Short mmCIF file of C-alpha atoms and ligand atoms in Angstrom, two decimals:
data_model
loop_
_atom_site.label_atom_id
_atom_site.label_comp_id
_atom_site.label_asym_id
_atom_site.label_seq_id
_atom_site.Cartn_x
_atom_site.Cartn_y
_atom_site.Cartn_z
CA UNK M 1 -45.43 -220.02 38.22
CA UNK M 2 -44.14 -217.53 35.62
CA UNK M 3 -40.35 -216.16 35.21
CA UNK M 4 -40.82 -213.37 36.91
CA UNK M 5 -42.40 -215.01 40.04
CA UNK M 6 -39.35 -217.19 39.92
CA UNK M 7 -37.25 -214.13 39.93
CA UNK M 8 -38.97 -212.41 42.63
CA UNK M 9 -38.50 -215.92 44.91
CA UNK M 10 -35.00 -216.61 43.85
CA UNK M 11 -33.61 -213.00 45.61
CA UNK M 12 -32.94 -213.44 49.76
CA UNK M 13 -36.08 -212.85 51.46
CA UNK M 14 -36.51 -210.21 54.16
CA UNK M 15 -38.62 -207.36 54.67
CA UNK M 16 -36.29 -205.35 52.35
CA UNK M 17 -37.76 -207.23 49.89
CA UNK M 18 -40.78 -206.81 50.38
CA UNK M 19 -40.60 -203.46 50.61
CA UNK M 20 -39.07 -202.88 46.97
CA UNK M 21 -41.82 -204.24 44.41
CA UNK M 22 -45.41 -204.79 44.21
CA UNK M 23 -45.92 -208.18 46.40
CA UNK M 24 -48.68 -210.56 47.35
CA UNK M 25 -48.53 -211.91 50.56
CA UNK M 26 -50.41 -215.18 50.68
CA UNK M 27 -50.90 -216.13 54.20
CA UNK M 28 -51.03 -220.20 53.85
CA UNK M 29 -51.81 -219.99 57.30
CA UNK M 30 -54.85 -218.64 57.16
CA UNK M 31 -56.02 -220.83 54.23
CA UNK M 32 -55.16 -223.93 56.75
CA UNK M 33 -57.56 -222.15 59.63
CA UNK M 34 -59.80 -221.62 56.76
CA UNK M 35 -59.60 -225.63 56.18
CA UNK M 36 -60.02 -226.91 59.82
CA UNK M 37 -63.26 -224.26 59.82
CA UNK M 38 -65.10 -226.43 57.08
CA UNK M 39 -63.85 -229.85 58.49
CA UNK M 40 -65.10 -228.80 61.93
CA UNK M 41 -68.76 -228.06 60.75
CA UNK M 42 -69.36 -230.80 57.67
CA UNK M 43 -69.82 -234.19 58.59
CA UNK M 44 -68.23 -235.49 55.09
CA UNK M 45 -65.22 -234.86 53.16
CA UNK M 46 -63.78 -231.72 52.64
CA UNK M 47 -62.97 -230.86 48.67
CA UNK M 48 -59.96 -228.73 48.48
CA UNK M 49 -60.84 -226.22 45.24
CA UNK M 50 -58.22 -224.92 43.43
CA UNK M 51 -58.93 -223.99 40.08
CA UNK M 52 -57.63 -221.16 38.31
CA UNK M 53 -54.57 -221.36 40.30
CA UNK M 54 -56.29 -221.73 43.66
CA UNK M 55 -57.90 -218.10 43.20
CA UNK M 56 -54.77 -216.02 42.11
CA UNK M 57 -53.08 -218.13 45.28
CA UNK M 58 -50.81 -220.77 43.53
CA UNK M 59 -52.31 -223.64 43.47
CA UNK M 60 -49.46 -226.38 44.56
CA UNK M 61 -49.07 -224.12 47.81
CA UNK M 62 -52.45 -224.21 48.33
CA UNK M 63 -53.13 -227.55 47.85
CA UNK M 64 -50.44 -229.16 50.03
CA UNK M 65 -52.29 -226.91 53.02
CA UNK M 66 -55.19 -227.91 52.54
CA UNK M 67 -54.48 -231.09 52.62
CA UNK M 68 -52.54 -230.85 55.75
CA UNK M 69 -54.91 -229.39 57.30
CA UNK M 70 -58.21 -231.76 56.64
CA UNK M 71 -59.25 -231.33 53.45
CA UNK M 72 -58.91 -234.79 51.84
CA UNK M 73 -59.55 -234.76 48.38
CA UNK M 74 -58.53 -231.49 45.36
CA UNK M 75 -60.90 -230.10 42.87
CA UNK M 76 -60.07 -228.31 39.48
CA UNK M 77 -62.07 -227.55 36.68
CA UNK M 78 -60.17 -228.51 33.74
CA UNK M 79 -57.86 -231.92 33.78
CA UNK M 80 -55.01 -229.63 32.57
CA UNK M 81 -55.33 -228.01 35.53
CA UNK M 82 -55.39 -231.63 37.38
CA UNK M 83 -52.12 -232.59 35.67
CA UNK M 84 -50.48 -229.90 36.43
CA UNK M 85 -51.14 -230.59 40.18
CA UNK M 86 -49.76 -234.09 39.49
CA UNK M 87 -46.77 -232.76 37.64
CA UNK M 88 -45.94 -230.89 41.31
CA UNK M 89 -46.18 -234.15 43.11
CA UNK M 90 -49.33 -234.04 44.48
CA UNK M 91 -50.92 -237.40 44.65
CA UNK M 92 -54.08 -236.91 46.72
CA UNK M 93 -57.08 -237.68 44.55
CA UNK M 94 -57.83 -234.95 42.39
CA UNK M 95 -61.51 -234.46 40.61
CA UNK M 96 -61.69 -232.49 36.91
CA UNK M 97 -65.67 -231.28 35.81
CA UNK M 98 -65.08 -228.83 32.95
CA UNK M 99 -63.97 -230.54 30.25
CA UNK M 100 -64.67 -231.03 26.44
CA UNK M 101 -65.47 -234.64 25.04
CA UNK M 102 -62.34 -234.80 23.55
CA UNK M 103 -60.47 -234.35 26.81
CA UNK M 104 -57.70 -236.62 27.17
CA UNK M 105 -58.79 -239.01 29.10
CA UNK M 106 -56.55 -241.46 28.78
CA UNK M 107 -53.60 -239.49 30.66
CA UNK M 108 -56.74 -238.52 33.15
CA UNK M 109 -56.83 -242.16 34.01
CA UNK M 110 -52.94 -242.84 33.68
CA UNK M 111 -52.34 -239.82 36.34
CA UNK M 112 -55.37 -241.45 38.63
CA UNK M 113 -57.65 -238.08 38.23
CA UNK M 114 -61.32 -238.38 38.58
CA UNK M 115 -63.69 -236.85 36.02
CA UNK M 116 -66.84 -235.79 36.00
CA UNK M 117 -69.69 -236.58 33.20
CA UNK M 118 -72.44 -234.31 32.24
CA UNK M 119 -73.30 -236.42 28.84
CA UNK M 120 -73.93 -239.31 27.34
CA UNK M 121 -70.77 -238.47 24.47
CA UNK M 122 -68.57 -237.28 27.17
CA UNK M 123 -69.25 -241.24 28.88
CA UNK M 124 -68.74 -242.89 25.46
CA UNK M 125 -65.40 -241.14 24.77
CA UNK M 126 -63.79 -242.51 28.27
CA UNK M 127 -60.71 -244.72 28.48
CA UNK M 128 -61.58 -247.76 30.20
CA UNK M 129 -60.73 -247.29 33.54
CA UNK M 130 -61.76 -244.32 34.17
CA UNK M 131 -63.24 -243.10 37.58
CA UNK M 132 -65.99 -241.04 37.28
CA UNK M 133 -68.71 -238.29 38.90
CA UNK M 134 -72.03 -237.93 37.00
CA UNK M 135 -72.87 -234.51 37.30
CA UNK M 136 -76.19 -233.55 37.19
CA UNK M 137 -77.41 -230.14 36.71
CA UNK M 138 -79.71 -228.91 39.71
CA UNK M 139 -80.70 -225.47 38.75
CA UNK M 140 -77.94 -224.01 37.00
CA UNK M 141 -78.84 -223.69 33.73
CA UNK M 142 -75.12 -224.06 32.66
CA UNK M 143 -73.38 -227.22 33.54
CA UNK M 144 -74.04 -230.55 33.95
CA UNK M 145 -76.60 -233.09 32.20
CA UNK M 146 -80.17 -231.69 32.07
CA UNK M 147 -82.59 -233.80 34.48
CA UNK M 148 -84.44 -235.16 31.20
CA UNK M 149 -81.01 -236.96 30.18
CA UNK M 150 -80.27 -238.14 33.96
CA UNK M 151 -82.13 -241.52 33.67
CA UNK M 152 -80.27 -241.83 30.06
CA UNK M 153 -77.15 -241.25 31.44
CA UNK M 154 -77.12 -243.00 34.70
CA UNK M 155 -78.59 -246.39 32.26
CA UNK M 156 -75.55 -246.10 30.05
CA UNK M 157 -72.98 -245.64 32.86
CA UNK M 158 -74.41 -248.88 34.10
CA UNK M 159 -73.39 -250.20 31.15
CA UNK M 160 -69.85 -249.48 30.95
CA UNK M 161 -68.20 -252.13 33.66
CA UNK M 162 -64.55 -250.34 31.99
CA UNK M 163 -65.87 -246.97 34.10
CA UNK M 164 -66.29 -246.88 37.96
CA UNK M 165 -69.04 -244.18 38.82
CA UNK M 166 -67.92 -243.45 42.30
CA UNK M 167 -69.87 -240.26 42.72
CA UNK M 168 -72.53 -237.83 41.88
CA UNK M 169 -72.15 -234.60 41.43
CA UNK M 170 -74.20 -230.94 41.70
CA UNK M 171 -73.96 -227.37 42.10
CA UNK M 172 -76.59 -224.28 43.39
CA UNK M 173 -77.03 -221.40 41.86
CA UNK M 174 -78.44 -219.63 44.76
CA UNK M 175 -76.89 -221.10 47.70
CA UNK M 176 -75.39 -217.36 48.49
CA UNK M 177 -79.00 -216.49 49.23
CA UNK M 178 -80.39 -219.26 51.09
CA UNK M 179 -83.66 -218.61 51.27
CA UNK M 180 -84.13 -218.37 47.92
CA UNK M 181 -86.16 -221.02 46.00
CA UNK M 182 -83.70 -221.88 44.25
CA UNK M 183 -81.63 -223.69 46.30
CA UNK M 184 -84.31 -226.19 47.79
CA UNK M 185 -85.44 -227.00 44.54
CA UNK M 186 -81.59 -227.48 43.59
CA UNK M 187 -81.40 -229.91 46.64
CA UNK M 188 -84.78 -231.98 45.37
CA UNK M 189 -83.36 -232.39 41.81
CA UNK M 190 -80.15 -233.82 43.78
CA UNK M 191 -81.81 -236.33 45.82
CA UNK M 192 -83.68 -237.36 43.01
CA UNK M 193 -80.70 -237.64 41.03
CA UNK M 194 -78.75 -239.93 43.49
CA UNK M 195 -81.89 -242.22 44.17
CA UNK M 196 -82.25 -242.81 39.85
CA UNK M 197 -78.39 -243.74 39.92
CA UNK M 198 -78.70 -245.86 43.06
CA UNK M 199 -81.71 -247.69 41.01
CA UNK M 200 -79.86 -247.45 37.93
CA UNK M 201 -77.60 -249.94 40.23
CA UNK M 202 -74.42 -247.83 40.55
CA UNK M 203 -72.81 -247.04 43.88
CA UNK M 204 -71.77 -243.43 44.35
CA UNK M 205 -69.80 -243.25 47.39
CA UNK M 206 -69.10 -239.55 46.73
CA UNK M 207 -72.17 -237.69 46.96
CA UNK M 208 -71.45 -233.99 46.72
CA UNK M 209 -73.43 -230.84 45.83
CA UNK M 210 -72.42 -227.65 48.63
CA UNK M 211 -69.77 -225.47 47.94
CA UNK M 212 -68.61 -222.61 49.77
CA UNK M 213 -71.90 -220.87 50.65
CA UNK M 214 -74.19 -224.17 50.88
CA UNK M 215 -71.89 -225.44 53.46
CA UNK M 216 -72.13 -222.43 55.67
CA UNK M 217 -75.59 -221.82 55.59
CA UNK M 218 -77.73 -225.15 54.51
CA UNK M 219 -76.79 -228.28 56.63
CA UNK M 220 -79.40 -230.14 54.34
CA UNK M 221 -76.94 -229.80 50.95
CA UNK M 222 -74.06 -231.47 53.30
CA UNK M 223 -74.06 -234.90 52.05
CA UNK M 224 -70.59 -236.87 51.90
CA UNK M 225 -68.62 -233.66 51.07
CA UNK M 226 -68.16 -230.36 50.41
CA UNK M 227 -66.52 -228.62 47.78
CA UNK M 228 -64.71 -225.70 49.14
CA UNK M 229 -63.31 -223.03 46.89
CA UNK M 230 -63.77 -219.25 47.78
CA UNK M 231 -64.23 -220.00 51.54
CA UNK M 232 -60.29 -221.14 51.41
CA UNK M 233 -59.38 -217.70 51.11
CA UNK M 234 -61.92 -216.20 53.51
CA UNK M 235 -64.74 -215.42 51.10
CA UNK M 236 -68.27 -215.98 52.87
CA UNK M 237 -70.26 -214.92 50.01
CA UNK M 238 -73.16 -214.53 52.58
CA UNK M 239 -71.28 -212.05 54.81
CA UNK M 240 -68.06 -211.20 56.39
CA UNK M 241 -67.09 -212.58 59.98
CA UNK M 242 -66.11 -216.40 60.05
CA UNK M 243 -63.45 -216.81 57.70
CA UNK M 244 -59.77 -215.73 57.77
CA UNK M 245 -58.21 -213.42 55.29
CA UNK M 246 -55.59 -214.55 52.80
CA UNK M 247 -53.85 -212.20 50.55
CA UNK M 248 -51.96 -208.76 51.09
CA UNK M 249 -50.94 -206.51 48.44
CA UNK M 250 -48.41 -203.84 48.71
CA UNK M 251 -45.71 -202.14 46.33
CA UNK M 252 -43.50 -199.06 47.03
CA UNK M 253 -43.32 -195.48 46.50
CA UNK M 254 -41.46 -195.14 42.90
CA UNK M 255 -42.30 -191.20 42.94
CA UNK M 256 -43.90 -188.28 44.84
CA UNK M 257 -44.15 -185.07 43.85
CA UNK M 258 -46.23 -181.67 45.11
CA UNK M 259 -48.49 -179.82 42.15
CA UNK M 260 -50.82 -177.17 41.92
CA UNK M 261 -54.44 -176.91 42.05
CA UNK M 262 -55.76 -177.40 38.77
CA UNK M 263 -53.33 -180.29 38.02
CA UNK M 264 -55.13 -183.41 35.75
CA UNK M 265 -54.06 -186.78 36.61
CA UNK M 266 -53.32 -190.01 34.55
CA UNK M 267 -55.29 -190.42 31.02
CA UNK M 268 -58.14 -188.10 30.44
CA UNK M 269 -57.37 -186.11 33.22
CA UNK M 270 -60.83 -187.42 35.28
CA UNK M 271 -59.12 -185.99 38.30
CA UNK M 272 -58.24 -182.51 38.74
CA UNK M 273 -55.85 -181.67 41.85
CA UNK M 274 -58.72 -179.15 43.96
CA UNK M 275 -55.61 -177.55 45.50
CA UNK M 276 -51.54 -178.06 45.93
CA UNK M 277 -51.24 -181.58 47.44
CA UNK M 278 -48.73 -184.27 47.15
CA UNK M 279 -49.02 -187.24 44.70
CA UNK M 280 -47.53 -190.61 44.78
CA UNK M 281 -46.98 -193.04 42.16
CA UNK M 282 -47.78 -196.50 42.75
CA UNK M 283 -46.21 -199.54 40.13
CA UNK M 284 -49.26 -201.31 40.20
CA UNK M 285 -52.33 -201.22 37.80
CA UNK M 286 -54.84 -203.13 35.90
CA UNK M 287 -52.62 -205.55 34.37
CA UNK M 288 -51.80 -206.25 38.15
CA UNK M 289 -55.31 -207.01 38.95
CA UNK M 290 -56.16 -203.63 40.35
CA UNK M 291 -59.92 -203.42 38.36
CA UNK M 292 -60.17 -200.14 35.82
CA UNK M 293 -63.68 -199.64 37.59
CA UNK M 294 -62.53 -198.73 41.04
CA UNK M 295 -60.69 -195.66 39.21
CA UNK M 296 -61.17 -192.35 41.80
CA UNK M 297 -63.18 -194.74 44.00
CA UNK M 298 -60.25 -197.11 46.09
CA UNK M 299 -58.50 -196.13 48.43
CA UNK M 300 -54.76 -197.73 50.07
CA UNK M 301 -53.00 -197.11 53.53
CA UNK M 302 -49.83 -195.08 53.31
CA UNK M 303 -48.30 -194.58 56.68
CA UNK M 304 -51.44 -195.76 58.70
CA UNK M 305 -53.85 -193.91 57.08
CA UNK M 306 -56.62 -194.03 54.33
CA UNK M 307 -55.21 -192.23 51.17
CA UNK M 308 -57.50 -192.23 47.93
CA UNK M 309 -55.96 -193.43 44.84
CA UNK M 310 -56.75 -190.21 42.17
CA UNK M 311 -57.16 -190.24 38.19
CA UNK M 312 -57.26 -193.51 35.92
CA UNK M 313 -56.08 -196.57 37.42
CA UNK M 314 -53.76 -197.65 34.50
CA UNK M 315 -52.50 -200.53 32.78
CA UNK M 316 -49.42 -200.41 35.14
CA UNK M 317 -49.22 -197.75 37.81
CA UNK M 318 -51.91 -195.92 39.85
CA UNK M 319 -51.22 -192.67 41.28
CA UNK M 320 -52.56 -191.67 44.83
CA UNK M 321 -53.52 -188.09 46.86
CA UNK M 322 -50.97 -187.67 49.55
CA UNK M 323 -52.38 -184.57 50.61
CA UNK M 324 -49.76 -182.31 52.92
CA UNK M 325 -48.79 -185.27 55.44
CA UNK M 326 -45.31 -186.58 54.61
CA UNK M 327 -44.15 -189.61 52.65
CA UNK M 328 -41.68 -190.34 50.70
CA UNK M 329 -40.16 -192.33 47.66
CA UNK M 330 -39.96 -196.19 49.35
CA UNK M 331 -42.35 -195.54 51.74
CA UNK M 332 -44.58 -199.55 51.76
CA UNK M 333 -48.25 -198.34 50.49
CA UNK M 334 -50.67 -201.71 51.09
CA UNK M 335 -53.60 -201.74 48.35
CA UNK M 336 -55.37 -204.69 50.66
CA UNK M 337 -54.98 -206.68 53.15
CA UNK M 338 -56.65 -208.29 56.07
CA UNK M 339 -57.90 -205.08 57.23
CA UNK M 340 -56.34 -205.33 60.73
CA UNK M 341 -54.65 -202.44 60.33
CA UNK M 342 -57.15 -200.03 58.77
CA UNK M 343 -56.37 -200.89 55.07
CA UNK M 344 -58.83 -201.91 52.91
CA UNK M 345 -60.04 -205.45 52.09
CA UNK M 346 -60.34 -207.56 48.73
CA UNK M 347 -64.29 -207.36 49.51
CA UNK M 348 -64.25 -203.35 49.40
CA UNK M 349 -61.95 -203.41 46.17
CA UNK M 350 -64.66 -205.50 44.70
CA UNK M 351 -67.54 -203.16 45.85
CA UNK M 352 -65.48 -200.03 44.31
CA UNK M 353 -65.06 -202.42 41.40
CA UNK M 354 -68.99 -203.27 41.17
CA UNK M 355 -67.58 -207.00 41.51
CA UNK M 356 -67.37 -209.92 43.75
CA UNK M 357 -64.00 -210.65 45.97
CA UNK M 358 -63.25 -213.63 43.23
CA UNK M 359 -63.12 -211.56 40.29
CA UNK M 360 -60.51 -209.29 42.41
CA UNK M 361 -58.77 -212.61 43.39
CA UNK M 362 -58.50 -214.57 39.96
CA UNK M 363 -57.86 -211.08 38.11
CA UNK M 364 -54.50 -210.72 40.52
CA UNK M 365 -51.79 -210.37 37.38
CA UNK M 366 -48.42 -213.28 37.11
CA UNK M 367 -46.23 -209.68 37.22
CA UNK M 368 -46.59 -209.52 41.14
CA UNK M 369 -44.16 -211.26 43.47
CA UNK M 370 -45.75 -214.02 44.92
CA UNK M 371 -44.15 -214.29 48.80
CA UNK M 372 -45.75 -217.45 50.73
CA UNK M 373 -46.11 -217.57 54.22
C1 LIG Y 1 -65.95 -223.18 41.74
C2 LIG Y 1 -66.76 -224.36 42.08
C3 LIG Y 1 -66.89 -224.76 43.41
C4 LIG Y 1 -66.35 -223.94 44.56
O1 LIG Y 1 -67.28 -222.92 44.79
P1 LIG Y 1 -67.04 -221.83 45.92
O2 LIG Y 1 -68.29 -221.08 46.02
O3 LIG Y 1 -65.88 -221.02 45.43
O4 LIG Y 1 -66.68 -222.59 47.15
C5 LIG Y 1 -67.58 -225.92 43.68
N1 LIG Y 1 -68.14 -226.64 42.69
C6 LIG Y 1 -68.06 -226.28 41.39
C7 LIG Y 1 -68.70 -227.13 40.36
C8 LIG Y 1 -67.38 -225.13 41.04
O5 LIG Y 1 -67.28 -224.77 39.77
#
């Protein structure tokens, strides 16, 4: 958590507060309803993924939920992401897959973190005792070992009695689009891939290959568990409906003023007041997370009603058309929320942005106030 995070939690809570600087509400609540959702419809496990800070969310926070509310095991992508889970006291068993062969993997298996192995160099460089997912790459094109290495790989794992290979690993690349090709053919490579280890004679207990889309849509990619990142914070990448909102963003009024038709707003003036209105200023901009892209597009709820935001969205303010309805410095503008109360979401930010709801998410800048709840 940065300084000023630390900062913004040290100073009495209250809706005061909130009211008086650009804040992010993250409603742990609704990433625990999001949790008992995916334990209620997978058979297996339920893989708790917080990587890049649990999506903007804060990661320790996030964790602990999910884990109190079925989830069993954590997943990061890089182990210095993993440690730092360990370093806030969070034992559960944590799983690392991005990481280069030089990764130190000898505090990976002092701090009892899992790793997963795309390569034969990555499984040479291992400390002894490490525990370990082969990951096998079933249609990404990316990560993971190519199928013509799998038998290699799987052979020289079974040679290692210092490494315990207690799972196998994949990921789809289509799974948002389930009837796509893709996906089956990801789920063949799988099987295939589990059936050479098995023969290889090593004993995955862990076989996992859904994550947040395959487990909502494919009950044949199930397996022993499901890795569940975006879903957490109420991202169905195949459509809106089952999942529960997380995050709420709003910051104050620091200035409103009335101008004249023919005023330009912000840099390069690519909005031109069309006639007198009212303007308010808004301490929140791209370095914030609010994307460049969904400049003269967005929109925010000031005083229950959809106002659009006007000019550049800038590095750290964003300025918004009042029009001739009151409001006034102070006055609580929310950017996004849960949409419950007629403000927009994270998903329409990301379709004014040309994006996805994670890019909003993980692009969410350390200069908000974080406020848990
Ligand atoms: C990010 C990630 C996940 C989680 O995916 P979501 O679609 O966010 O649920 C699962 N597995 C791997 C390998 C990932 O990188």
């Amino acid at each position: 958590m940065t300084a000023l995070a630390d900062v913004a939690r040290s100073t009495p809570s209250g809706e005061g507060e909130r009211g008086n600087r650009p804040t992010l509400a993250v409603d742990l609540g609704a990433v625990g309803a999001n949790v008992r959702h995916f334990a209620r419809i997978t058979p297996g496990e339920v893989m708790a993924v917080v990587k890049a800070d649990a999506f903007g969310h804060g990661a320790a926070g996030v964790a602990r939920t999910a884990l109190a509310h079925g989830a069993s095991r954590l997943g990061v992508t890089s182990l210095d992401e993993a440690l730092a889970l360990r370093f806030r006291h969070i034992d559960a068993p944590v799983l690392s897959w991005l990481n280069p062969v030089d990764a130190n993997w000898g505090a990976a298996v002092r701090e009892g973190i899992e790793v997963a192995v795309p390569s034969a160099e990555h499984l040479a460089a291992l400390a002894p005792g490490a525990r370990v997912h082969l990951h096998l790459d079933c249609g990404t094109g990316r990560d993971g070992a190519e199928p013509a290495a799998w038998p290699g790989l799987c052979a020289a794992a079974a040679r290692r009695p210092d490494v315990s290979v207690v799972g196998v690993m994949g990921h789809l690349s289509c799974a948002d689009a389930p009837s796509e090709r893709g996906d089956a053919s990801g789920r063949e490579i799988f099987g295939w891939g589990v059936r050479v280890a098995r023969a290889a004679g090593l004993d995955p207990v862990h076989q996992h290959l859904a994550a947040t889309a395959a487990t909502l849509n494919d009950p044949l990619s199930h397996h022993t568990m499901s890795r569940i990142g975006a879903g957490l914070f109420g991202i169905d990448p195949s459509g809106p409906g089952r999942l529960t909102p997380t995050l709420t963003l709003t910051a104050p009024l620091l200035g409103v003023r009335t101008v004249s038709a023919g005023t330009g707003v912000g840099y390069g003036h690519t909005w031109v007041a069309p006639r007198t209105t009212t303007l308010g200023l808004v301490g929140v901009g791209y370095a914030d997370g609010l994307p460049r892209s969904a400049s003269n597009r967005a929109q925010v709820l000031v005083r229950g009603r959809r106002r659009p935001l006007v000019g550049r969205i800038s590095m750290d303010m964003s300025v918004i058309d009042l029009g001739t309805e009151g409001a006034q410095m102070g006055d609580v503008v929310t950017v996004f929320g849960p949409g419950t109360a007629g403000e927009p979401t994270v998903a329409e930010w990301a379709s004014w942005a040309g994006t996805i709801e994670h890019e909003v998410m993980t692009g969410l800048g350390p200069r908000l106030a974080r406020r848990m709840s």
